[in-house]
mmCIF file of C-alpha atoms and ligand atoms in Angstrom:
data_model
loop_
_atom_site.group_PDB
_atom_site.id
_atom_site.type_symbol
_atom_site.label_atom_id
_atom_site.label_comp_id
_atom_site.label_asym_id
_atom_site.label_seq_id
_atom_site.Cartn_x
_atom_site.Cartn_y
_atom_site.Cartn_z
ATOM 1 C CA MET H 2 42.359 122.098 -30.562
ATOM 2 C CA LYS H 3 46.037 121.693 -31.446
ATOM 3 C CA ILE H 4 48.159 124.239 -33.272
ATOM 4 C CA THR H 5 49.303 122.694 -36.561
ATOM 5 C CA ALA H 6 50.998 125.659 -38.231
ATOM 6 C CA ALA H 7 52.248 129.150 -37.487
ATOM 7 C CA ASP H 8 53.380 131.411 -40.333
ATOM 8 C CA VAL H 9 54.908 134.878 -40.364
ATOM 9 C CA PHE H 10 54.223 137.379 -43.159
ATOM 10 C CA VAL H 11 56.155 140.607 -43.695
ATOM 11 C CA THR H 12 54.496 142.956 -46.158
ATOM 12 C CA CYS H 13 54.697 146.626 -47.117
ATOM 13 C CA PRO H 14 51.364 147.921 -48.426
ATOM 14 C CA GLY H 15 52.373 151.558 -47.919
ATOM 15 C CA ARG H 16 54.385 150.736 -44.799
ATOM 16 C CA ASN H 17 55.755 147.560 -43.256
ATOM 17 C CA TYR H 18 53.556 145.184 -41.272
ATOM 18 C CA VAL H 19 54.395 141.826 -39.699
ATOM 19 C CA THR H 20 51.509 139.371 -39.291
ATOM 20 C CA LEU H 21 51.423 136.029 -37.473
ATOM 21 C CA LYS H 22 48.920 133.406 -38.634
ATOM 22 C CA ILE H 23 48.201 130.431 -36.373
ATOM 23 C CA THR H 24 46.273 127.433 -37.743
ATOM 24 C CA THR H 25 44.624 124.676 -35.679
ATOM 25 C CA ASP H 26 43.804 121.052 -36.464
ATOM 26 C CA ASP H 27 40.092 121.853 -36.606
ATOM 27 C CA GLY H 28 40.690 124.367 -39.380
ATOM 28 C CA LEU H 29 40.522 127.610 -37.407
ATOM 29 C CA VAL H 30 42.916 130.436 -38.213
ATOM 30 C CA GLY H 31 43.945 133.314 -35.930
ATOM 31 C CA TYR H 32 45.946 136.459 -36.705
ATOM 32 C CA GLY H 33 48.197 138.616 -34.573
ATOM 33 C CA ASP H 34 50.024 141.883 -35.322
ATOM 34 C CA ALA H 35 53.811 141.567 -34.831
ATOM 35 C CA THR H 36 54.810 144.939 -36.296
ATOM 36 C CA LEU H 37 57.627 146.848 -34.577
ATOM 37 C CA ASN H 38 58.286 149.940 -36.669
ATOM 38 C CA GLY H 39 61.855 150.065 -38.024
ATOM 39 C CA ARG H 40 62.765 146.707 -36.417
ATOM 40 C CA GLU H 41 60.250 144.486 -38.212
ATOM 41 C CA LEU H 42 62.570 141.636 -39.186
ATOM 42 C CA SER H 43 63.828 141.122 -35.633
ATOM 43 C CA VAL H 44 60.298 140.235 -34.474
ATOM 44 C CA ALA H 45 59.738 138.092 -37.575
ATOM 45 C CA SER H 46 62.914 136.168 -36.697
ATOM 46 C CA TYR H 47 61.978 135.890 -33.004
ATOM 47 C CA LEU H 48 58.706 134.309 -34.074
ATOM 48 C CA ARG H 49 59.990 132.104 -36.908
ATOM 49 C CA ASP H 50 63.203 130.963 -35.266
ATOM 50 C CA HIS H 51 62.212 130.746 -31.601
ATOM 51 C CA LEU H 52 58.445 130.698 -31.002
ATOM 52 C CA VAL H 53 56.893 128.891 -33.967
ATOM 53 C CA PRO H 54 58.677 125.610 -33.153
ATOM 54 C CA LEU H 55 57.272 125.812 -29.598
ATOM 55 C CA LEU H 56 53.740 126.535 -30.771
ATOM 56 C CA ILE H 57 53.296 123.499 -33.011
ATOM 57 C CA GLY H 58 51.320 120.846 -31.141
ATOM 58 C CA ARG H 59 50.222 123.134 -28.271
ATOM 59 C CA ASP H 60 46.578 123.426 -27.266
ATOM 60 C CA ALA H 61 45.379 126.688 -28.873
ATOM 61 C CA ALA H 62 42.735 127.113 -26.157
ATOM 62 C CA ARG H 63 45.317 127.574 -23.382
ATOM 63 C CA ILE H 64 46.079 131.262 -23.915
ATOM 64 C CA SER H 65 47.255 132.076 -20.396
ATOM 65 C CA ASP H 66 49.498 129.055 -20.159
ATOM 66 C CA THR H 67 51.054 129.797 -23.553
ATOM 67 C CA TRP H 68 51.662 133.399 -22.496
ATOM 68 C CA GLN H 69 53.429 132.292 -19.310
ATOM 69 C CA TYR H 70 55.346 129.601 -21.182
ATOM 70 C CA LEU H 71 56.728 132.097 -23.692
ATOM 71 C CA TYR H 72 57.361 134.887 -21.158
ATOM 72 C CA ARG H 73 58.913 132.875 -18.327
ATOM 73 C CA GLY H 74 60.427 130.413 -20.781
ATOM 74 C CA ALA H 75 62.489 133.102 -22.519
ATOM 75 C CA TYR H 76 64.474 133.760 -19.318
ATOM 76 C CA TRP H 77 65.424 137.113 -20.949
ATOM 77 C CA ARG H 78 62.451 139.098 -19.727
ATOM 78 C CA ARG H 79 60.605 141.962 -21.375
ATOM 79 C CA GLY H 80 61.844 144.148 -24.221
ATOM 80 C CA PRO H 81 59.944 145.337 -27.305
ATOM 81 C CA VAL H 82 60.997 142.473 -29.591
ATOM 82 C CA THR H 83 60.106 139.711 -27.132
ATOM 83 C CA MET H 84 56.862 141.329 -25.987
ATOM 84 C CA THR H 85 55.685 142.127 -29.533
ATOM 85 C CA ALA H 86 56.303 138.512 -30.543
ATOM 86 C CA ILE H 87 54.418 137.206 -27.480
ATOM 87 C CA GLY H 88 51.700 139.785 -28.156
ATOM 88 C CA ALA H 89 51.191 138.486 -31.690
ATOM 89 C CA VAL H 90 50.806 134.919 -30.412
ATOM 90 C CA ASP H 91 48.386 136.084 -27.717
ATOM 91 C CA VAL H 92 46.145 138.038 -30.112
ATOM 92 C CA ALA H 93 46.137 135.186 -32.652
ATOM 93 C CA LEU H 94 45.021 132.794 -29.892
ATOM 94 C CA TRP H 95 42.253 135.189 -28.755
ATOM 95 C CA ASP H 96 41.172 135.398 -32.414
ATOM 96 C CA ILE H 97 40.953 131.593 -32.505
ATOM 97 C CA LYS H 98 39.124 131.426 -29.175
ATOM 98 C CA GLY H 99 36.533 133.889 -30.445
ATOM 99 C CA LYS H 100 36.083 131.972 -33.677
ATOM 100 C CA ALA H 101 35.753 128.682 -31.770
ATOM 101 C CA ALA H 102 33.072 130.243 -29.562
ATOM 102 C CA GLY H 103 31.369 132.072 -32.450
ATOM 103 C CA LEU H 104 31.752 135.362 -30.543
ATOM 104 C CA PRO H 105 33.660 138.616 -30.995
ATOM 105 C CA VAL H 106 36.538 138.750 -28.522
ATOM 106 C CA TYR H 107 35.002 141.649 -26.570
ATOM 107 C CA GLN H 108 32.147 139.330 -25.611
ATOM 108 C CA LEU H 109 34.663 136.918 -24.099
ATOM 109 C CA LEU H 110 36.198 139.832 -22.151
ATOM 110 C CA GLY H 111 32.902 140.664 -20.455
ATOM 111 C CA GLY H 112 30.910 142.413 -23.172
ATOM 112 C CA ALA H 113 30.706 146.061 -24.195
ATOM 113 C CA ALA H 114 30.972 148.589 -21.364
ATOM 114 C CA ARG H 115 30.332 151.530 -23.722
ATOM 115 C CA ASP H 116 28.621 152.265 -27.039
ATOM 116 C CA GLY H 117 31.841 152.677 -29.010
ATOM 117 C CA VAL H 118 35.505 153.541 -28.681
ATOM 118 C CA THR H 119 36.183 157.295 -28.739
ATOM 119 C CA VAL H 120 39.262 158.008 -30.833
ATOM 120 C CA TYR H 121 41.479 160.982 -31.496
ATOM 121 C CA GLY H 122 42.688 161.851 -34.976
ATOM 122 C CA HIS H 123 46.002 163.337 -36.103
ATOM 123 C CA ALA H 124 45.787 166.927 -37.369
ATOM 124 C CA SER H 125 48.918 168.687 -38.597
ATOM 125 C CA GLY H 126 50.134 171.548 -40.730
ATOM 126 C CA ALA H 127 53.127 173.448 -42.000
ATOM 127 C CA GLY H 128 52.186 176.327 -39.660
ATOM 128 C CA ILE H 129 49.464 177.492 -37.286
ATOM 129 C CA ASP H 130 46.846 178.365 -39.922
ATOM 130 C CA GLU H 131 47.217 175.067 -41.732
ATOM 131 C CA ALA H 132 47.202 173.065 -38.498
ATOM 132 C CA VAL H 133 44.062 174.778 -37.178
ATOM 133 C CA ALA H 134 42.323 174.208 -40.528
ATOM 134 C CA ASP H 135 43.267 170.540 -40.291
ATOM 135 C CA VAL H 136 41.809 170.274 -36.765
ATOM 136 C CA ALA H 137 38.607 171.830 -38.157
ATOM 137 C CA ARG H 138 38.551 169.186 -40.885
ATOM 138 C CA PHE H 139 38.616 166.411 -38.253
ATOM 139 C CA LEU H 140 35.838 168.087 -36.260
ATOM 140 C CA ALA H 141 33.741 168.377 -39.422
ATOM 141 C CA ALA H 142 34.264 164.638 -39.928
ATOM 142 C CA GLY H 143 32.730 163.983 -36.495
ATOM 143 C CA TYR H 144 35.839 163.540 -34.344
ATOM 144 C CA ARG H 145 35.407 164.495 -30.676
ATOM 145 C CA ALA H 146 39.130 164.580 -29.986
ATOM 146 C CA VAL H 147 42.049 165.756 -32.131
ATOM 147 C CA ARG H 148 45.799 165.867 -31.716
ATOM 148 C CA VAL H 149 47.427 169.012 -33.125
ATOM 149 C CA GLN H 150 51.022 169.136 -34.422
ATOM 150 C CA SER H 151 52.712 171.779 -36.545
ATOM 151 C CA SER H 152 56.070 172.491 -38.107
ATOM 152 C CA VAL H 153 58.066 174.731 -35.786
ATOM 153 C CA PRO H 154 59.187 177.974 -37.460
ATOM 154 C CA GLY H 155 62.904 177.846 -38.164
ATOM 155 C CA LEU H 156 63.142 174.036 -38.077
ATOM 156 C CA ASP H 157 63.242 172.175 -41.377
ATOM 157 C CA SER H 158 61.286 169.149 -40.221
ATOM 158 C CA THR H 159 59.324 168.295 -37.098
ATOM 159 C CA TYR H 160 57.722 165.064 -35.890
ATOM 160 C CA GLY H 161 54.047 164.537 -36.620
ATOM 161 C CA ILE H 162 53.546 166.506 -39.838
ATOM 162 C CA ARG H 163 51.649 164.657 -42.544
ATOM 163 C CA VAL H 164 53.321 165.012 -45.910
ATOM 164 C CA GLY H 165 50.817 165.344 -48.757
ATOM 165 C CA GLY H 166 48.077 162.748 -48.474
ATOM 166 C CA GLY H 167 50.393 160.319 -46.713
ATOM 167 C CA LEU H 168 49.902 158.887 -43.262
ATOM 168 C CA THR H 169 53.466 158.450 -42.138
ATOM 169 C CA TYR H 170 55.868 160.660 -40.214
ATOM 170 C CA GLU H 171 58.889 158.557 -41.089
ATOM 171 C CA PRO H 172 60.007 159.507 -44.580
ATOM 172 C CA ALA H 173 61.824 156.802 -46.517
ATOM 173 C CA ALA H 174 65.574 157.337 -46.774
ATOM 174 C CA ASP H 175 67.977 155.403 -48.951
ATOM 175 C CA ASP H 176 69.911 153.241 -46.550
ATOM 176 C CA ARG H 177 69.985 155.169 -43.273
ATOM 177 C CA PRO H 178 67.640 157.272 -41.140
ATOM 178 C CA VAL H 179 66.511 160.741 -42.143
ATOM 179 C CA GLU H 180 68.025 163.366 -39.808
ATOM 180 C CA ASP H 181 65.772 166.005 -38.248
ATOM 181 C CA VAL H 182 67.039 169.104 -36.411
ATOM 182 C CA TRP H 183 65.628 170.085 -33.021
ATOM 183 C CA ASP H 184 65.588 173.342 -31.060
ATOM 184 C CA THR H 185 63.800 173.160 -27.714
ATOM 185 C CA ALA H 186 63.626 176.928 -27.183
ATOM 186 C CA ALA H 187 61.894 177.464 -30.541
ATOM 187 C CA TYR H 188 59.465 174.635 -29.788
ATOM 188 C CA LEU H 189 58.580 175.854 -26.294
ATOM 189 C CA ASP H 190 57.885 179.344 -27.599
ATOM 190 C CA PHE H 191 55.775 178.056 -30.453
ATOM 191 C CA VAL H 192 53.470 175.373 -29.008
ATOM 192 C CA PRO H 193 51.466 177.683 -26.680
ATOM 193 C CA ARG H 194 50.739 179.892 -29.703
ATOM 194 C CA LEU H 195 49.625 176.867 -31.737
ATOM 195 C CA VAL H 196 47.323 175.629 -28.978
ATOM 196 C CA ALA H 197 45.959 179.120 -28.195
ATOM 197 C CA ALA H 198 45.121 179.687 -31.866
ATOM 198 C CA THR H 199 43.369 176.314 -32.038
ATOM 199 C CA ARG H 200 41.181 177.112 -29.006
ATOM 200 C CA ASP H 201 40.593 180.734 -30.071
ATOM 201 C CA GLN H 202 39.357 179.703 -33.493
ATOM 202 C CA LEU H 203 37.633 176.403 -32.761
ATOM 203 C CA GLY H 204 36.563 176.681 -29.123
ATOM 204 C CA TYR H 205 36.523 174.216 -26.251
ATOM 205 C CA GLY H 206 33.832 171.795 -27.431
ATOM 206 C CA PHE H 207 36.282 169.017 -28.223
ATOM 207 C CA HIS H 208 39.283 167.319 -26.659
ATOM 208 C CA LEU H 209 42.649 168.722 -27.735
ATOM 209 C CA LEU H 210 45.865 166.687 -27.483
ATOM 210 C CA HIS H 211 49.518 167.223 -28.358
ATOM 211 C CA ASP H 212 52.452 164.798 -28.683
ATOM 212 C CA VAL H 213 55.850 166.086 -27.476
ATOM 213 C CA HIS H 214 57.522 162.834 -28.615
ATOM 214 C CA HIS H 215 60.055 162.477 -25.805
ATOM 215 C CA ARG H 216 62.024 165.680 -26.487
ATOM 216 C CA LEU H 217 62.025 167.738 -23.282
ATOM 217 C CA THR H 218 63.764 167.684 -19.936
ATOM 218 C CA PRO H 219 61.489 167.419 -16.887
ATOM 219 C CA ILE H 220 61.592 171.130 -16.094
ATOM 220 C CA GLU H 221 60.982 172.036 -19.749
ATOM 221 C CA ALA H 222 57.997 169.686 -19.769
ATOM 222 C CA ALA H 223 56.760 171.307 -16.562
ATOM 223 C CA ARG H 224 57.001 174.721 -18.198
ATOM 224 C CA LEU H 225 55.137 173.483 -21.295
ATOM 225 C CA GLY H 226 52.397 171.924 -19.176
ATOM 226 C CA ARG H 227 51.972 175.109 -17.172
ATOM 227 C CA SER H 228 51.898 177.313 -20.270
ATOM 228 C CA LEU H 229 49.119 175.167 -21.761
ATOM 229 C CA GLU H 230 46.898 175.141 -18.649
ATOM 230 C CA PRO H 231 44.547 177.902 -19.894
ATOM 231 C CA TYR H 232 43.709 175.830 -22.978
ATOM 232 C CA ARG H 233 42.451 172.755 -21.113
ATOM 233 C CA MET H 234 44.426 170.069 -22.913
ATOM 234 C CA PHE H 235 43.143 166.499 -22.779
ATOM 235 C CA TRP H 236 46.801 165.551 -22.411
ATOM 236 C CA ILE H 237 50.365 166.244 -23.392
ATOM 237 C CA GLU H 238 51.982 163.009 -24.524
ATOM 238 C CA ASP H 239 55.486 161.624 -23.974
ATOM 239 C CA SER H 240 56.871 164.911 -22.724
ATOM 240 C CA THR H 241 60.193 163.404 -21.579
ATOM 241 C CA PRO H 242 62.146 160.260 -22.568
ATOM 242 C CA ALA H 243 59.881 157.506 -21.247
ATOM 243 C CA GLU H 244 62.444 155.259 -19.582
ATOM 244 C CA ASP H 245 62.927 157.800 -16.775
ATOM 245 C CA GLN H 246 59.828 157.288 -14.631
ATOM 246 C CA SER H 247 61.042 159.650 -11.915
ATOM 247 C CA ALA H 248 60.962 162.580 -14.376
ATOM 248 C CA PHE H 249 57.203 162.630 -14.006
ATOM 249 C CA ARG H 250 57.450 163.402 -10.294
ATOM 250 C CA LEU H 251 59.057 166.710 -11.156
ATOM 251 C CA ILE H 252 56.640 167.532 -13.986
ATOM 252 C CA ARG H 253 53.685 166.684 -11.732
ATOM 253 C CA GLN H 254 54.814 169.160 -9.053
ATOM 254 C CA HIS H 255 54.458 172.048 -11.469
ATOM 255 C CA THR H 256 51.424 171.551 -13.676
ATOM 256 C CA VAL H 257 47.831 170.328 -13.737
ATOM 257 C CA THR H 258 47.923 169.672 -17.490
ATOM 258 C CA PRO H 259 47.145 165.930 -17.792
ATOM 259 C CA LEU H 260 50.071 163.689 -18.695
ATOM 260 C CA ALA H 261 50.175 160.632 -20.940
ATOM 261 C CA VAL H 262 53.020 158.217 -21.629
ATOM 262 C CA GLY H 263 53.629 154.623 -22.641
ATOM 263 C CA GLU H 264 53.804 153.982 -26.384
ATOM 264 C CA VAL H 265 57.332 152.571 -26.046
ATOM 265 C CA PHE H 266 56.529 150.502 -22.933
ATOM 266 C CA ASN H 267 56.088 146.772 -23.224
ATOM 267 C CA THR H 268 55.252 145.433 -19.754
ATOM 268 C CA ILE H 269 53.589 146.534 -16.533
ATOM 269 C CA TRP H 270 57.092 146.815 -15.054
ATOM 270 C CA ASP H 271 57.769 149.870 -17.241
ATOM 271 C CA CYS H 272 54.897 151.818 -15.713
ATOM 272 C CA LYS H 273 53.975 150.404 -12.320
ATOM 273 C CA ASP H 274 55.571 153.285 -10.387
ATOM 274 C CA LEU H 275 54.082 155.888 -12.721
ATOM 275 C CA ILE H 276 50.673 154.386 -12.027
ATOM 276 C CA ALA H 277 50.970 153.591 -8.327
ATOM 277 C CA GLU H 278 52.347 157.077 -7.579
ATOM 278 C CA ARG H 279 49.683 158.674 -9.815
ATOM 279 C CA LEU H 280 52.356 160.457 -11.831
ATOM 280 C CA VAL H 281 50.445 160.192 -15.109
ATOM 281 C CA ASP H 282 46.775 160.367 -16.068
ATOM 282 C CA TYR H 283 46.764 158.124 -19.143
ATOM 283 C CA ILE H 284 48.762 154.994 -19.857
ATOM 284 C CA ARG H 285 49.388 154.490 -23.573
ATOM 285 C CA THR H 286 50.651 150.906 -23.791
ATOM 286 C CA SER H 287 49.382 149.185 -26.934
ATOM 287 C CA VAL H 288 48.100 145.630 -27.279
ATOM 288 C CA PRO H 289 50.609 144.494 -29.935
ATOM 289 C CA HIS H 290 53.673 145.889 -28.161
ATOM 290 C CA THR H 291 52.660 144.952 -24.615
ATOM 291 C CA GLY H 292 52.266 141.198 -24.775
ATOM 292 C CA GLY H 293 48.834 141.167 -26.374
ATOM 293 C CA ILE H 294 45.386 141.383 -24.817
ATOM 294 C CA THR H 295 46.360 139.177 -21.861
ATOM 295 C CA HIS H 296 49.085 141.456 -20.532
ATOM 296 C CA THR H 297 47.691 144.839 -21.628
ATOM 297 C CA ARG H 298 44.509 144.020 -19.717
ATOM 298 C CA ARG H 299 46.619 143.542 -16.589
ATOM 299 C CA VAL H 300 48.238 146.953 -17.110
ATOM 300 C CA PHE H 301 44.845 148.639 -17.466
ATOM 301 C CA ASP H 302 43.346 146.793 -14.481
ATOM 302 C CA PHE H 303 46.266 147.900 -12.327
ATOM 303 C CA ALA H 304 45.899 151.476 -13.641
ATOM 304 C CA ASP H 305 42.200 151.476 -12.763
ATOM 305 C CA THR H 306 43.073 150.906 -9.115
ATOM 306 C CA TYR H 307 44.828 154.291 -9.131
ATOM 307 C CA GLY H 308 42.400 156.238 -11.305
ATOM 308 C CA VAL H 309 44.694 156.164 -14.333
ATOM 309 C CA ARG H 310 42.891 155.685 -17.632
ATOM 310 C CA SER H 311 43.876 154.023 -20.902
ATOM 311 C CA GLY H 312 44.957 155.990 -23.966
ATOM 312 C CA SER H 313 46.352 153.319 -26.225
ATOM 313 C CA HIS H 314 48.888 154.029 -28.901
ATOM 314 C CA GLY H 315 47.294 153.571 -32.330
ATOM 315 C CA ALA H 316 49.620 155.016 -34.943
ATOM 316 C CA GLY H 317 49.578 153.727 -38.509
ATOM 317 C CA ASP H 318 52.509 151.416 -37.845
ATOM 318 C CA ILE H 319 50.125 149.258 -35.806
ATOM 319 C CA SER H 320 48.292 147.087 -38.342
ATOM 320 C CA PRO H 321 44.490 146.854 -38.532
ATOM 321 C CA ILE H 322 44.809 143.564 -36.604
ATOM 322 C CA GLY H 323 46.554 145.370 -33.735
ATOM 323 C CA ILE H 324 44.037 148.225 -33.807
ATOM 324 C CA ALA H 325 41.091 145.819 -33.786
ATOM 325 C CA ALA H 326 42.608 143.873 -30.873
ATOM 326 C CA ALA H 327 42.908 147.163 -28.950
ATOM 327 C CA LEU H 328 39.279 148.021 -29.699
ATOM 328 C CA HIS H 329 38.060 144.751 -28.175
ATOM 329 C CA LEU H 330 39.889 145.612 -24.956
ATOM 330 C CA ASP H 331 38.899 149.310 -25.040
ATOM 331 C CA LEU H 332 35.252 148.357 -25.295
ATOM 332 C CA THR H 333 35.293 146.275 -22.124
ATOM 333 C CA ILE H 334 37.576 147.902 -19.537
ATOM 334 C CA PRO H 335 36.165 150.194 -16.817
ATOM 335 C CA ASN H 336 38.884 152.835 -17.117
ATOM 336 C CA PHE H 337 38.926 153.467 -20.851
ATOM 337 C CA GLY H 338 40.197 156.973 -21.621
ATOM 338 C CA ILE H 339 40.694 157.365 -25.363
ATOM 339 C CA GLN H 340 42.152 155.446 -28.308
ATOM 340 C CA GLU H 341 44.604 156.918 -30.798
ATOM 341 C CA TYR H 342 43.514 156.337 -34.397
ATOM 342 C CA MET H 343 45.659 157.414 -37.297
ATOM 343 C CA GLY H 344 44.040 155.092 -39.825
ATOM 344 C CA HIS H 345 45.605 153.171 -42.697
ATOM 345 C CA LEU H 346 45.949 154.197 -46.294
ATOM 346 C CA ASP H 347 45.393 151.988 -49.289
ATOM 347 C CA PRO H 348 46.848 149.636 -50.354
ATOM 348 C CA ALA H 349 46.814 148.419 -46.700
ATOM 349 C CA GLY H 350 43.075 147.827 -47.198
ATOM 350 C CA GLU H 351 43.860 145.240 -49.887
ATOM 351 C CA VAL H 352 45.866 143.200 -47.384
ATOM 352 C CA PHE H 353 43.794 143.710 -44.212
ATOM 353 C CA ARG H 354 39.979 143.685 -44.343
ATOM 354 C CA SER H 355 38.751 145.014 -41.040
ATOM 355 C CA GLY H 356 35.202 144.952 -39.732
ATOM 356 C CA TYR H 357 35.423 148.098 -37.583
ATOM 357 C CA HIS H 358 34.118 151.455 -38.778
ATOM 358 C CA LEU H 359 34.216 155.092 -37.687
ATOM 359 C CA ALA H 360 31.002 156.951 -36.818
ATOM 360 C CA ASP H 361 30.466 160.028 -34.625
ATOM 361 C CA GLY H 362 34.101 160.120 -33.577
ATOM 362 C CA MET H 363 33.992 156.540 -32.303
ATOM 363 C CA LEU H 364 35.233 153.262 -33.722
ATOM 364 C CA HIS H 365 32.674 150.474 -33.720
ATOM 365 C CA LEU H 366 33.517 146.790 -33.993
ATOM 366 C CA GLY H 367 31.516 144.480 -36.214
ATOM 367 C CA ASP H 368 29.930 141.209 -35.081
ATOM 368 C CA GLU H 369 32.438 138.838 -36.668
ATOM 369 C CA PRO H 370 33.722 136.124 -34.334
ATOM 370 C CA GLY H 371 37.253 136.612 -33.040
ATOM 371 C CA ILE H 372 39.230 139.816 -33.673
ATOM 372 C CA GLY H 373 37.420 140.473 -36.942
ATOM 373 C CA VAL H 374 40.219 141.225 -39.424
ATOM 374 C CA GLN H 375 40.890 139.118 -42.526
ATOM 375 C CA PHE H 376 44.418 138.882 -43.929
ATOM 376 C CA ASP H 377 44.841 138.378 -47.708
ATOM 377 C CA GLU H 378 48.073 136.451 -48.308
ATOM 378 C CA GLU H 379 48.057 136.979 -52.068
ATOM 379 C CA ALA H 380 47.660 140.716 -51.665
ATOM 380 C CA ALA H 381 50.410 140.736 -49.029
ATOM 381 C CA ALA H 382 52.773 138.992 -51.466
ATOM 382 C CA ARG H 383 52.280 141.831 -53.948
ATOM 383 C CA TYR H 384 53.859 144.277 -51.461
ATOM 384 C CA PRO H 385 57.254 142.928 -50.356
ATOM 385 C CA TYR H 386 59.109 144.240 -47.308
ATOM 386 C CA GLN H 387 61.060 147.483 -47.774
ATOM 387 C CA ALA H 388 63.869 148.397 -45.377
ATOM 388 C CA ARG H 389 62.898 151.607 -43.527
ATOM 389 C CA TYR H 390 64.274 153.418 -40.512
ATOM 390 C CA LEU H 391 62.615 155.783 -38.091
ATOM 391 C CA PRO H 392 64.249 159.243 -38.281
ATOM 392 C CA VAL H 393 66.871 160.469 -35.832
ATOM 393 C CA ASN H 394 67.116 163.916 -34.284
ATOM 394 C CA ARG H 395 70.066 166.277 -33.755
ATOM 395 C CA LEU H 396 70.301 169.566 -31.926
ATOM 396 C CA THR H 397 71.423 172.589 -33.953
ATOM 397 C CA ASP H 398 75.022 171.979 -32.784
ATOM 398 C CA GLY H 399 74.957 168.431 -34.161
ATOM 399 C CA SER H 400 74.408 166.569 -30.857
ATOM 400 C CA MET H 401 72.182 163.525 -30.991
ATOM 401 C CA HIS H 402 68.781 164.145 -29.394
ATOM 402 C CA ASP H 403 65.657 162.024 -28.821
ATOM 403 C CA TRP H 404 63.387 161.689 -31.863
HETATM 404 O O1 EZ4 D 502 56.232 157.933 -33.654
HETATM 405 O O2 EZ4 D 502 54.294 154.960 -33.887
HETATM 406 O O3 EZ4 D 502 51.555 158.874 -31.003
HETATM 407 N N1 EZ4 D 502 52.081 158.428 -31.978
HETATM 408 C C1 EZ4 D 502 53.393 158.377 -32.200
HETATM 409 C C2 EZ4 D 502 53.851 157.624 -33.421
HETATM 410 C C3 EZ4 D 502 55.242 157.032 -33.263
HETATM 411 C C4 EZ4 D 502 55.363 155.809 -34.136
HETATM 412 C C5 EZ4 D 502 56.692 155.111 -33.897
HETATM 413 O O4 EZ4 D 502 56.680 153.877 -34.524
HETATM 414 O O5 EZ4 D 502 54.160 158.915 -31.442
HETATM 415 O O6 EZ4 D 502 53.757 158.430 -34.570
HETATM 416 CO CO1 CO D 503 53.166 159.439 -29.606
#
């Protein structure tokens, strides 16, 4: 089963997605998600210019060998661009392996270890009342877990607030990033009130999450965690900039609020100390950004040894192919925690036809062989790439801050 072609598609049905398609000499086709939000073309180039020539003629069945060949062969280890490109190849090859076997990928990974994949939805609002009403809307739709975000009084724009019916937190700017303004004191005063109002009005019969999005110092994160303890959070996410693993030692000393981190990680080397020292409770690496199913499974297996559970990143900038790949892994691992699910808005559904569906707060995979997502090239061509940046953040005095 030789690889005869590998093609890269960049399309913008509502937001940008990069898709890798691998074709074999026996007519099988596999898809991988190569989307890296705000840096899409760098992964497309890494694939087209550096990996595609190496893939042609390789045996598509040898997933592990191809992974090692691309990882060790790069010499320049790790990094989001490299690992997203390798991840797309890996998922496309798992898709092909499933199709060759006539089985969904989760069957090849050991079969389902649970009935479905519990997900959390993204509630938000312009203030406490609107945010709580949005959480209630998710609960009414059957969700068992909801993330709550709200505009912070006094700040013009805050991460995580859905604008209108949209599903993006990265507003389009002309030719440079949108600039948000950040005030930690205002945020730290506000979030306990937001969370208290959510629990007061809606109770404790569901999991409640909140994303800090890398904005606090360790002692500020410790204070936030402690202030939220009465409200039994499922987790606070990305409380400090994620590259500083030792920050979590300090946070951990001060609070029993569960901690999650990892959406910007791309290998086990980014989180091995966090896991081995039990500094976090949930590891949020995602299949497309962490070298595909092959490497993300290693991260989760290692985490299981230390009682750390998965909580994979699943924002809308991960395509339905990346989400489906995550679901196959989520369904099989022993230490599944939760899966983020933001969903995708049309016209993404014209380009990606996915077999998974939401019921009772869980995502359920279909029975299609492979990953189970079809990619429509003609539809993709109708939505050409649009240059977009993630926003940046400044403090009120103009200093750059983490977004
Ligand atoms: O800002 O995926 O938990 N979800 C998130 C996301 C991230 C985007 C960045 O590309 O933090 O909304
Ligand atoms: Co996040």
